[in-house]
XYZ file of C-alpha atoms in Angstrom:
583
model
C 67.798 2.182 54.205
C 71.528 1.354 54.284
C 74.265 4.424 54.975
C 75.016 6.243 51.638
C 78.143 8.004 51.435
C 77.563 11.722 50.441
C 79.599 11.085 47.380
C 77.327 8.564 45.774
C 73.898 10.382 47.246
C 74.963 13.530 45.389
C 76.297 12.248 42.518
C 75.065 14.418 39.477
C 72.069 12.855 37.346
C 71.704 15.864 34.734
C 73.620 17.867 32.602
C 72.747 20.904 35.032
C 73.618 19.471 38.461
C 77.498 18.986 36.752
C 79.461 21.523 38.848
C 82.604 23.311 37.756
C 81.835 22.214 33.495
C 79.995 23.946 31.870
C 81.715 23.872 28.940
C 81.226 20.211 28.626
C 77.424 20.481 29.669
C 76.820 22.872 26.942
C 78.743 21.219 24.276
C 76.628 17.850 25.289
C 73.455 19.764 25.378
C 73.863 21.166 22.036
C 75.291 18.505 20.339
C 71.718 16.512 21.637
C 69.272 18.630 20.976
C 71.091 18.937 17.215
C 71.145 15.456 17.056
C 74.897 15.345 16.046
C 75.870 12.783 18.022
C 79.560 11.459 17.904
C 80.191 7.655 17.743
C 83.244 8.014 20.124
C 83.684 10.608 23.211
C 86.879 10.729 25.975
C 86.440 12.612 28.780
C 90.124 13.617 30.681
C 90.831 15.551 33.581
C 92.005 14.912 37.290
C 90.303 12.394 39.901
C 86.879 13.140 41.011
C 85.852 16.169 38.535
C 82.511 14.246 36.855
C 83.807 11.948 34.006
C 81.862 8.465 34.919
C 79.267 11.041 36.067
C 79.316 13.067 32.788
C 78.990 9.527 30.866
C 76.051 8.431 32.327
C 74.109 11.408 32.127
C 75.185 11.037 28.712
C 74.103 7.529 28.147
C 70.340 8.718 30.125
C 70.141 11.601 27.585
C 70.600 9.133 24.512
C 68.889 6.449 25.738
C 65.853 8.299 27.590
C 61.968 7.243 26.500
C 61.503 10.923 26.119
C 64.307 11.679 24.085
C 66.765 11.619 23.265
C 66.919 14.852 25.047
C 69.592 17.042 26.464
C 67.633 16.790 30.007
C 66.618 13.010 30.693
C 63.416 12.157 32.668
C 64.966 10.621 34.976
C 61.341 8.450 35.376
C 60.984 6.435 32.841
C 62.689 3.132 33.168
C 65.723 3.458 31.005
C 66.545 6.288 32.844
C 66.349 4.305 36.217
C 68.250 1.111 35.317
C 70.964 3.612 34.179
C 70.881 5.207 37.560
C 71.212 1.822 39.459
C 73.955 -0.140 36.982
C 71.271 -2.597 35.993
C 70.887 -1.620 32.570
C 71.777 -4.490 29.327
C 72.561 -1.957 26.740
C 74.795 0.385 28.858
C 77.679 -1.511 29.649
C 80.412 0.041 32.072
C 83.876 -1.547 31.747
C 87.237 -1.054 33.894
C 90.081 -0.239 32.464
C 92.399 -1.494 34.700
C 91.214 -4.900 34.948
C 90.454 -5.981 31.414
C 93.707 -4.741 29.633
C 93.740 -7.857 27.663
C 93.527 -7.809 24.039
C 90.524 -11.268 24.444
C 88.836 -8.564 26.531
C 88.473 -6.192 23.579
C 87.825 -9.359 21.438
C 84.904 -10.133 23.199
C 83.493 -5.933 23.272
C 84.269 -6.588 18.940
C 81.784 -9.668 19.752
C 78.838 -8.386 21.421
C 78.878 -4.650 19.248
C 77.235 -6.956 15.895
C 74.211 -7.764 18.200
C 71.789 -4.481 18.030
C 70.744 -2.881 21.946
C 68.241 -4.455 24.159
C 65.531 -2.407 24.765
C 67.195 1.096 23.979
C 68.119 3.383 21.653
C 72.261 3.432 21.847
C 74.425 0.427 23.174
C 76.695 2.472 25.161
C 80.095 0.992 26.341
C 81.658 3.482 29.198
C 85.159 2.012 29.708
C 86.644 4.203 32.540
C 90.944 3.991 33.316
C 91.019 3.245 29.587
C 94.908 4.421 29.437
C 95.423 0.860 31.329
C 94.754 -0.706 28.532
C 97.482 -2.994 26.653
C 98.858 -1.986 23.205
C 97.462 -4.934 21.426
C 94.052 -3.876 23.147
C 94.335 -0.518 22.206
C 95.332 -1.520 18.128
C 92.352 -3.926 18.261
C 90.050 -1.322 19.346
C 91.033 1.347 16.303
C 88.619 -0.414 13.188
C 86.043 -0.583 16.039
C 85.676 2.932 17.215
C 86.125 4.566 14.112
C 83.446 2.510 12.242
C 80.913 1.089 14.937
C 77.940 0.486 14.341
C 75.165 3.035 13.878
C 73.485 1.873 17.852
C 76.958 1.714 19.221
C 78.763 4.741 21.146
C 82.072 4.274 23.118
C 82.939 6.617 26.193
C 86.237 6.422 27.439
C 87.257 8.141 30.546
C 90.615 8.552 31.827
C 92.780 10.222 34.399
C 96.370 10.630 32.489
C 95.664 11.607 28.726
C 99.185 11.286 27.577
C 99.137 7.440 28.381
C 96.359 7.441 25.416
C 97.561 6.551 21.942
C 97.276 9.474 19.128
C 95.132 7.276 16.828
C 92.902 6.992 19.648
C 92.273 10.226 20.377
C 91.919 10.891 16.580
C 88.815 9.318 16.713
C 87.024 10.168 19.418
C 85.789 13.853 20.468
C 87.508 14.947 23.361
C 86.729 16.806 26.964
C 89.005 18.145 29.027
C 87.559 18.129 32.729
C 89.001 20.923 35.142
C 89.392 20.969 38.809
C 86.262 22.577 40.718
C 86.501 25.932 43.013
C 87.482 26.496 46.080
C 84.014 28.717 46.240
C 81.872 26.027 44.509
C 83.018 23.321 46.712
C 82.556 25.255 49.569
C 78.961 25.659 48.309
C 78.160 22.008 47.987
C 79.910 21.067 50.873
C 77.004 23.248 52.675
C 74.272 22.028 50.928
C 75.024 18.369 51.700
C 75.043 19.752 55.326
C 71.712 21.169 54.864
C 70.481 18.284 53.520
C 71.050 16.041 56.700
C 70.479 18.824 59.198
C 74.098 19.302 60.043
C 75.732 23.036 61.150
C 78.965 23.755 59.641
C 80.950 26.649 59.764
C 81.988 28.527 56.508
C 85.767 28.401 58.041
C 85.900 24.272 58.394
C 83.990 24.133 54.732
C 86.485 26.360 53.850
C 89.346 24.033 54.851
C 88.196 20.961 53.894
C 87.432 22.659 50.205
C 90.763 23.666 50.244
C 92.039 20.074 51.219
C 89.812 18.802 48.235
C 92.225 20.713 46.048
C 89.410 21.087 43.439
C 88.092 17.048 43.402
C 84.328 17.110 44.476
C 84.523 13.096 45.452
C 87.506 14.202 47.606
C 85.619 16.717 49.524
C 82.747 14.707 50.197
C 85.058 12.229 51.543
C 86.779 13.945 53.512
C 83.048 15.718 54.729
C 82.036 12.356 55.876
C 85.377 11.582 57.935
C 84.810 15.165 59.677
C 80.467 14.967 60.049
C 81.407 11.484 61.941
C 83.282 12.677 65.147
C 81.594 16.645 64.999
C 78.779 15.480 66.696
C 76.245 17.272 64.462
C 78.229 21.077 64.521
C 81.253 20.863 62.464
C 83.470 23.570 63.433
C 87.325 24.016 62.792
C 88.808 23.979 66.578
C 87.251 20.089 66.124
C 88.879 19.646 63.093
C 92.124 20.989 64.311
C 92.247 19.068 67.381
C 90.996 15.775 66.147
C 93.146 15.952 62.891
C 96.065 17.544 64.721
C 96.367 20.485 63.052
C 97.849 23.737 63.480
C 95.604 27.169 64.444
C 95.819 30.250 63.147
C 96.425 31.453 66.268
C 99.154 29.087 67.052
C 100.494 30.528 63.930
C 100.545 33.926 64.877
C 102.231 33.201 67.679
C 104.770 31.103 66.750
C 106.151 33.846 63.941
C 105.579 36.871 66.205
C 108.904 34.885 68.479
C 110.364 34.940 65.376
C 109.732 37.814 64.075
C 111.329 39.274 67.626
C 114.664 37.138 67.099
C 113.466 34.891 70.042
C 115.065 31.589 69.423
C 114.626 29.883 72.908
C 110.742 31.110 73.401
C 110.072 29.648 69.451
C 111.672 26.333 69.911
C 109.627 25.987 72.932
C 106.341 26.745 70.915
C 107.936 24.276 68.644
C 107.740 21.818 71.184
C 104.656 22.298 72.531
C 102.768 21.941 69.114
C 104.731 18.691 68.735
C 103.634 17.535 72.259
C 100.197 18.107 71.505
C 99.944 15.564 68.755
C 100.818 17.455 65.442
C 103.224 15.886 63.192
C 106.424 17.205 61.635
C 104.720 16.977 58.184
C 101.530 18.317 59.485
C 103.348 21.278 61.080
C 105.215 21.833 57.686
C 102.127 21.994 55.298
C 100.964 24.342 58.542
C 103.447 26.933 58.080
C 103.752 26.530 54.367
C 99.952 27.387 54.121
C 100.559 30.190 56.122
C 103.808 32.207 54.689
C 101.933 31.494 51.687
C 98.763 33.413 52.959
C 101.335 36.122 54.257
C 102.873 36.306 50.329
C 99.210 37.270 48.847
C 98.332 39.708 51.416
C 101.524 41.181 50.981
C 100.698 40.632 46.813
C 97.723 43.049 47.948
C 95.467 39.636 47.573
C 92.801 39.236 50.374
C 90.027 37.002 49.124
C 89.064 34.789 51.705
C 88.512 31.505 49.359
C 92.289 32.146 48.696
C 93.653 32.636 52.095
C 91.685 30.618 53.812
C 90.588 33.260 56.337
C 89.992 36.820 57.348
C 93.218 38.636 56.204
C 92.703 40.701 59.284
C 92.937 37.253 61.541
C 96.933 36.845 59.639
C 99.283 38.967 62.383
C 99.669 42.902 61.937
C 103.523 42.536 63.774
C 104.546 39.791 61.069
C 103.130 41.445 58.259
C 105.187 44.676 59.079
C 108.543 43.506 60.610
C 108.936 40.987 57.277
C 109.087 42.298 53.785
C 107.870 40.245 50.429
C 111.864 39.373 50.300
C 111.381 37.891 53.861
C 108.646 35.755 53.194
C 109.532 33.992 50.341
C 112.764 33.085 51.883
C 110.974 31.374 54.857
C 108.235 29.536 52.201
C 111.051 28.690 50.575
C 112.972 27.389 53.553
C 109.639 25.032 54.324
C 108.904 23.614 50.950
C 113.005 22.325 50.711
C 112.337 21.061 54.238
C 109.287 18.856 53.567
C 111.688 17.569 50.567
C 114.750 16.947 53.044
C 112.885 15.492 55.665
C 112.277 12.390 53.702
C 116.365 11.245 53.611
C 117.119 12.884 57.128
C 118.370 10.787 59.920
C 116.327 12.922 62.160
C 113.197 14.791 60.850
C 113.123 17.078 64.338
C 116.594 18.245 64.138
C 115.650 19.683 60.762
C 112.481 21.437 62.318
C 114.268 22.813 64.997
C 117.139 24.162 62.462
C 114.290 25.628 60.502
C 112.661 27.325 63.526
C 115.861 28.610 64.362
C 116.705 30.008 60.957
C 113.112 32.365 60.722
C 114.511 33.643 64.363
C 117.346 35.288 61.524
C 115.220 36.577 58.639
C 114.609 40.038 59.962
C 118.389 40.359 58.858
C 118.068 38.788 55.720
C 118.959 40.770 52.364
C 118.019 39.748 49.428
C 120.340 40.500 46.113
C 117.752 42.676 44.718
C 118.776 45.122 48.103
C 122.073 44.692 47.820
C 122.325 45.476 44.121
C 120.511 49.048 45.098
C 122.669 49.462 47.714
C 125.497 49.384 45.478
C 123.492 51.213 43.066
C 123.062 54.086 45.710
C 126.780 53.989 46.563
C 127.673 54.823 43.303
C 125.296 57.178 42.230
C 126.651 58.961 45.936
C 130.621 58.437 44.545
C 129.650 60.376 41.398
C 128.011 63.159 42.922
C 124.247 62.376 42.201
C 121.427 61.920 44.727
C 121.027 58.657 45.335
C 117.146 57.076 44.650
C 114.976 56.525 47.567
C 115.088 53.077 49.303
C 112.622 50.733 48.194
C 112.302 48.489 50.864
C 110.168 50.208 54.001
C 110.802 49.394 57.399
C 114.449 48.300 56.618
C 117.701 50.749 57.570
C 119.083 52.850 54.772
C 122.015 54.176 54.662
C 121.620 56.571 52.338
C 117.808 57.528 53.625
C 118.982 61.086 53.990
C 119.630 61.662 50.025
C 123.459 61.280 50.537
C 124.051 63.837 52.453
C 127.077 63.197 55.055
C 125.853 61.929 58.503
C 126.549 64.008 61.203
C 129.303 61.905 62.869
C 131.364 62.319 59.355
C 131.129 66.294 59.179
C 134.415 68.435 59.998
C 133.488 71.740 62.375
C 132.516 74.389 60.204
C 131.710 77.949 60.434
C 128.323 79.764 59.657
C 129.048 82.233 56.960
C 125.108 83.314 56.259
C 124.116 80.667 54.950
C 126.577 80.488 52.133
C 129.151 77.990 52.694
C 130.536 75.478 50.226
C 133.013 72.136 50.932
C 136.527 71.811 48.853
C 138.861 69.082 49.013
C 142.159 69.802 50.704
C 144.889 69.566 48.492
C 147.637 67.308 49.096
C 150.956 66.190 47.233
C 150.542 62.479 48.312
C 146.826 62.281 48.120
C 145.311 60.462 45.432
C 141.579 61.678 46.604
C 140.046 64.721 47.349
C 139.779 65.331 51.551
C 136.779 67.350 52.764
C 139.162 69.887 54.600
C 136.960 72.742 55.556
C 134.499 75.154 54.363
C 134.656 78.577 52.697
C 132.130 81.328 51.730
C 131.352 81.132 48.146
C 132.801 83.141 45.912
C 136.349 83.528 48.048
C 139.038 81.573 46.223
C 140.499 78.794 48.336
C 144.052 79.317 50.023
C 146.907 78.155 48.001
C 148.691 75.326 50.370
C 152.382 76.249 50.839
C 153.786 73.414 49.324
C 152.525 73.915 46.279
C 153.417 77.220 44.771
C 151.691 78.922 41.946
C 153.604 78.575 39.089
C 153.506 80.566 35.851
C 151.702 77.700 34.422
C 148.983 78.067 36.409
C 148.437 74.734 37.577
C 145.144 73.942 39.127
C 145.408 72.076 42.143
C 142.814 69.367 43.538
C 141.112 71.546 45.478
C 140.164 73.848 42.431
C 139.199 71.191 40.056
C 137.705 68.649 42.084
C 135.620 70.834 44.485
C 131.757 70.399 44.398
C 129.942 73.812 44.198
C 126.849 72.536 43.658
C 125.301 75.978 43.190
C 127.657 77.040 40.304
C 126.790 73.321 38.487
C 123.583 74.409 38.449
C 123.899 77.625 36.061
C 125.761 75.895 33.161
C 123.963 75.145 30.349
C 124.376 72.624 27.544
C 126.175 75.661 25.216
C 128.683 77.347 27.907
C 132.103 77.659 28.127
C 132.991 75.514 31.542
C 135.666 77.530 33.354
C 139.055 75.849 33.979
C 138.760 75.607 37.561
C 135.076 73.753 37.281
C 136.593 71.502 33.965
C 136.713 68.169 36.250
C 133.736 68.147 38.134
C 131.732 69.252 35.002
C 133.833 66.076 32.782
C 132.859 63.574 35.995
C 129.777 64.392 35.645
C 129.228 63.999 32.137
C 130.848 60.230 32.264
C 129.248 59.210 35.617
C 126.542 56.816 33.879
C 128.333 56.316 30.382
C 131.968 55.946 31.686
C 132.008 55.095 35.197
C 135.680 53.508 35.405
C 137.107 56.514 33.568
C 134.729 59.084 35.500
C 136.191 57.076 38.765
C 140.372 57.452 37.967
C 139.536 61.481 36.984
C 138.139 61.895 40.275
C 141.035 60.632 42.315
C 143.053 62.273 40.131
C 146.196 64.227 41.376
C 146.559 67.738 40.016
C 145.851 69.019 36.554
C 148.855 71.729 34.518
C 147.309 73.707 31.991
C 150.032 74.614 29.752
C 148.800 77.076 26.603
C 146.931 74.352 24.585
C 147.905 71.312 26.574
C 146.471 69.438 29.554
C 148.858 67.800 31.581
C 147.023 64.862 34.280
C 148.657 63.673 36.874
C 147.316 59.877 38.089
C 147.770 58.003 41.302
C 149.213 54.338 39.640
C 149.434 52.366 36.299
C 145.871 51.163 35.656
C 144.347 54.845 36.217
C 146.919 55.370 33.558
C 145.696 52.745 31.076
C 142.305 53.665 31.694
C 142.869 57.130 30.151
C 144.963 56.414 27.414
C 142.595 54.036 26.232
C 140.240 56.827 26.154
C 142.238 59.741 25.160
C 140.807 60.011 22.283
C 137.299 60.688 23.372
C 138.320 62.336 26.204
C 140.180 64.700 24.440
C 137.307 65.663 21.701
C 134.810 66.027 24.771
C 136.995 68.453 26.947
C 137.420 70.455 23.653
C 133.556 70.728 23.168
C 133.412 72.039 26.839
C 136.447 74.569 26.964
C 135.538 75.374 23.266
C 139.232 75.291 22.377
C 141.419 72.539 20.816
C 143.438 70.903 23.374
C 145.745 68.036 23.719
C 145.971 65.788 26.946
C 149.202 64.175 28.611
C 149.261 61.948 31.292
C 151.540 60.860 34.338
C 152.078 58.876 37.533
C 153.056 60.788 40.023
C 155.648 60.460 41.824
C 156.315 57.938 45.190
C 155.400 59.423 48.365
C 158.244 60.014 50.889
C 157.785 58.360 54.151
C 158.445 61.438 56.060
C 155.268 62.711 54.829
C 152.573 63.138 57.061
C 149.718 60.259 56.517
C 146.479 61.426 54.608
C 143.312 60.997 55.743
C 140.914 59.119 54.763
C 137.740 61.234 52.914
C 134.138 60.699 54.087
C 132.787 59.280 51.131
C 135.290 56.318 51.501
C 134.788 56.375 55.407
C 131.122 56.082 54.605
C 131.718 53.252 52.808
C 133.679 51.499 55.119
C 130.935 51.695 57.859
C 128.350 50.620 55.616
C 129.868 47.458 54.259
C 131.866 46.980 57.039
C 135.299 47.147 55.401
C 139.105 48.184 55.832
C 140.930 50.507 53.337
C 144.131 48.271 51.628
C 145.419 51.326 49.732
């Protein structure tokens, strides 16, 4: 006998050999064996999924000697002139080359004249959206009042193209694309069947390059069973096909991974040498950051990835975060796009290459926005949340604490020490100065005397006793002395801008009733007159006295005095972000 491609030898011829719709088989079944047979069906769905299939099947069922029955015989001779094409009274008409409105003239013809020799005349016209307006508006009296021996099948690959008063009388079937798994399955029976070896990992790819069309993957079978020489196995695929290993892979973004520009762009080359084309390579490392995305995803089915997850590289894996990876699959899938207008296709692969050599350093906004997050939470006294990303340098990994290189010499005073700011007249911010055993009072500076107004100077009311925050509770008096840490603190999340100037507050004068605060410039000024009002009610809730704020700029720094330093938490900032202090 003549070659027969695997497509047409394994065509389905019953309801139950249909693959990957069993919704439709049912429904079909059902609607048999119930005899409630519709007068007009349309089957939709993408290429290759079983519509003409599903149709004839259909047309056996109705038409069978046995039947009609939801399994045909498959013996009897209706059945067989079915199978071959040869039968008068099932009548298979394309679409795309009778779009004429004479063409559906002629169908209006031959539906007075009753079937043959079967049951049904059956008209299967398949690409029926190709039809012409006209043809379509001459088929509408037809299909919704044939006669009782007539039933119209239309199959069709774009279902929007079909007019609404078509598909308002016909019963319709949606046809979905077939597993990856169920392919696979098929693929290795039709090996079976001519005493072929395969390997699961080349049915594997060439189910995935089926992308869920059964006709497709038998095609493609063929093409691959011709030059395997009766073992089909994927290192013939990939070198026949030019494709691109795993192993190659795993190479290629290990270099990168290492920041190894001049090793990668010589992989580069080499794959190119070898025969693999830029678009090849492309869809390559596409398929491959996306396999990296769903193991990271905690996804390792096999059918998905298209291998092992434990063949994908450990070193990749690690060094690159989720952030990471869909910055390089993003970087490919604009690529195969650009690639298409660019005056040279290998200049963009090598700028690509080049580019994952620079993704280790890559920071995504999500990062940044919790590194900002942590800054502030540090800036307001709080300990800042742990990092999210692994693997990736933290700045603030050690809970905010200061690093070592930022911490003034400082004596050991058993174990309880605390840090105050240093109070200066022309600082605006508190200075971590030195440390003192708790419980001493800090040193008055000299040029700032106590006055009978008992003024309480930055160091007082902006120090950060963390053990005395501790013991308040929601219903006691806050000392004086603790008033501004305990007021930062309670406007750190609500009021961050006002909870910011109060920190770098000057000095605050208590004067009987009155609070007198002294501000570094005009906008920390505007800031807390805008909120005076709130302010005030909320430090009279925690001093449990009425009280009435004032507030003032100080006054301009004279250039014989000596330069202040700048604190750590700014310093730390600076390093971090890589900044300069403008004033």
């Amino acid at each position: 006998m003549a070659y027969e491609v695997t497509a047409t030898r394994r065509r389905p011829q019953d309801f139950d050999s249909l693959v990957g719709q069993e919704f439709v088989a049912a429904t079909l079944k059902n609607a048999i064996q119930s005899g409630k047979i519709a007068h007009a069906y349309l089957f939709s769905g993408p290429r290759g999924c079983g519509k003409t299939s599903s149709a004839r099947i259909l047309a056996k069922s109705l038409n069978c000697q046995q039947g009609p029955a939801s399994q045909p015989c498959g013996q009897c001779a209706a059945c067989q002139e079915i199978t071959r094409g040869a039968s008068l009274d099932v009548i298979e008409i394309d679409g795309a080359s009778n779009t004429s409105v004479n063409d559906i003239r002629q169908i209006k013809d031959e539906v007075l004249f009753p079937p043959n020799s079967c049951r049904y005349k059956i008209y299967i016209i398949d690409e029926v959206h190709m039809l012409s307006t006209s043809a379509f508006n001459a088929l509408l009296k037809t299909i919704e009042e044939p006669p009782p021996y007539v039933i119209f099948i239309f199959a069709t690959t774009e279902l929007h193209k079909v007019p609404a008063t078509i598909k308002s009388r016909c019963q319709q079937f949606h046809f979905r694309l077939v597993a990856v798994e169920q392919l696979k399955e098929l693929l290795a029976q039709a090996a079976a069947e001519i005493g072929l070896q395969a390997e699961d990992e080349a049915l594997y790819w060439i189910a995935r390059e089926a992308t869920g069309s059964v006709r497709d993957a038998y095609t493609l079978f063929d093409q691959v069973a011709s030059f395997s020489g009766g073992h089909i196995t994927f290192e013939k695929i990939r070198d026949t096909l030019g494709l691109v290993g795993l192993d190659t892979m795993n190479q290629l973004f290990e270099t990168c991974v290492a920041s190894n520009a001049s090793l990668a762009l010589e992989q580069l080359e080499t794959m190119l040498q070898g025969g693999v084309s830029i678009e090849q390579f492309i869809t390559d490392c596409s398929n491959y950051l996306r396999s990296l995305l769903l193991i990271k995803s905690g996804i390792t089915k096999e059918s998905l990835l298209g291998q092992s997850a434990e063949r994908y590289s450990q070193q990749v894996l690690a060094a690159w975060g989720v952030p990471q990876v869909e910055r390089a699959l993003s970087l490919f899938l604009s690529l195969y796009r650009d690639i298409r207008y660019s005056t040279s296709p290998r200049y963009e692969v090598d700028l690509a290459v080049s580019r994952l050599c620079g993704l280790s350093s890559f920071v995504s906004s999500a990062e940044v926005f919790q590194a900002l997050e942590q800054t502030r939470q540090l800036l307001s006294g709080a300990t800042p949340s742990p990092s999210v990303q692994q693997g990736r340098p933290n700045p603030f990994a050690n809970g905010g604490a200061v690093p070592p290189e930022h911490r003034h010499a400082s004596r050991d005073l058993g174990g309880s020490m605390v840090s105050i700011p240093k109070p200066t007249a022309s600082s605006g911010r508190p200075h971590w100065a030195r440390t003192v055993p708790a419980g001493e009072n800090p040193p008055v500076p000299q040029s700032e005397p106590v006055s009978r107004n008992h003024t309480v100077p930055n160091a007082a009311v902006g120090s950060k006793t963390s053990p005395q925050r501790n013991e308040e509770s929601s219903g006691t008096v806050v000392p004086r002395e603790r008033l501004r840490d305990k007021l930062v603190e309670e406007l750190s999340i609500s009021h961050t801008s006002t909870a910011s100037v109060l920190l770098s507050s000057d000095s605050w004068e208590f004067v009987d009733d009155r609070i007198v605060i002294t501000v570094v410039n005009s906008f920390a000024l505007n800031q807390l007159q805008k909120d005076k009002v709130f302010l005030t009610e909320l430090i009279s809730s925690l001093l449990g006295q009425a009280v009435q704020l004032e507030f003032k700029i100080r006054s301009v720094v004279q250039n014989n005095q000596p330069k202040e330093e700048i604190s750590t938490q700014v310093d730390i900032l600076c390093r971090v972000f890589k900044g300069n202090l403008l004033g």
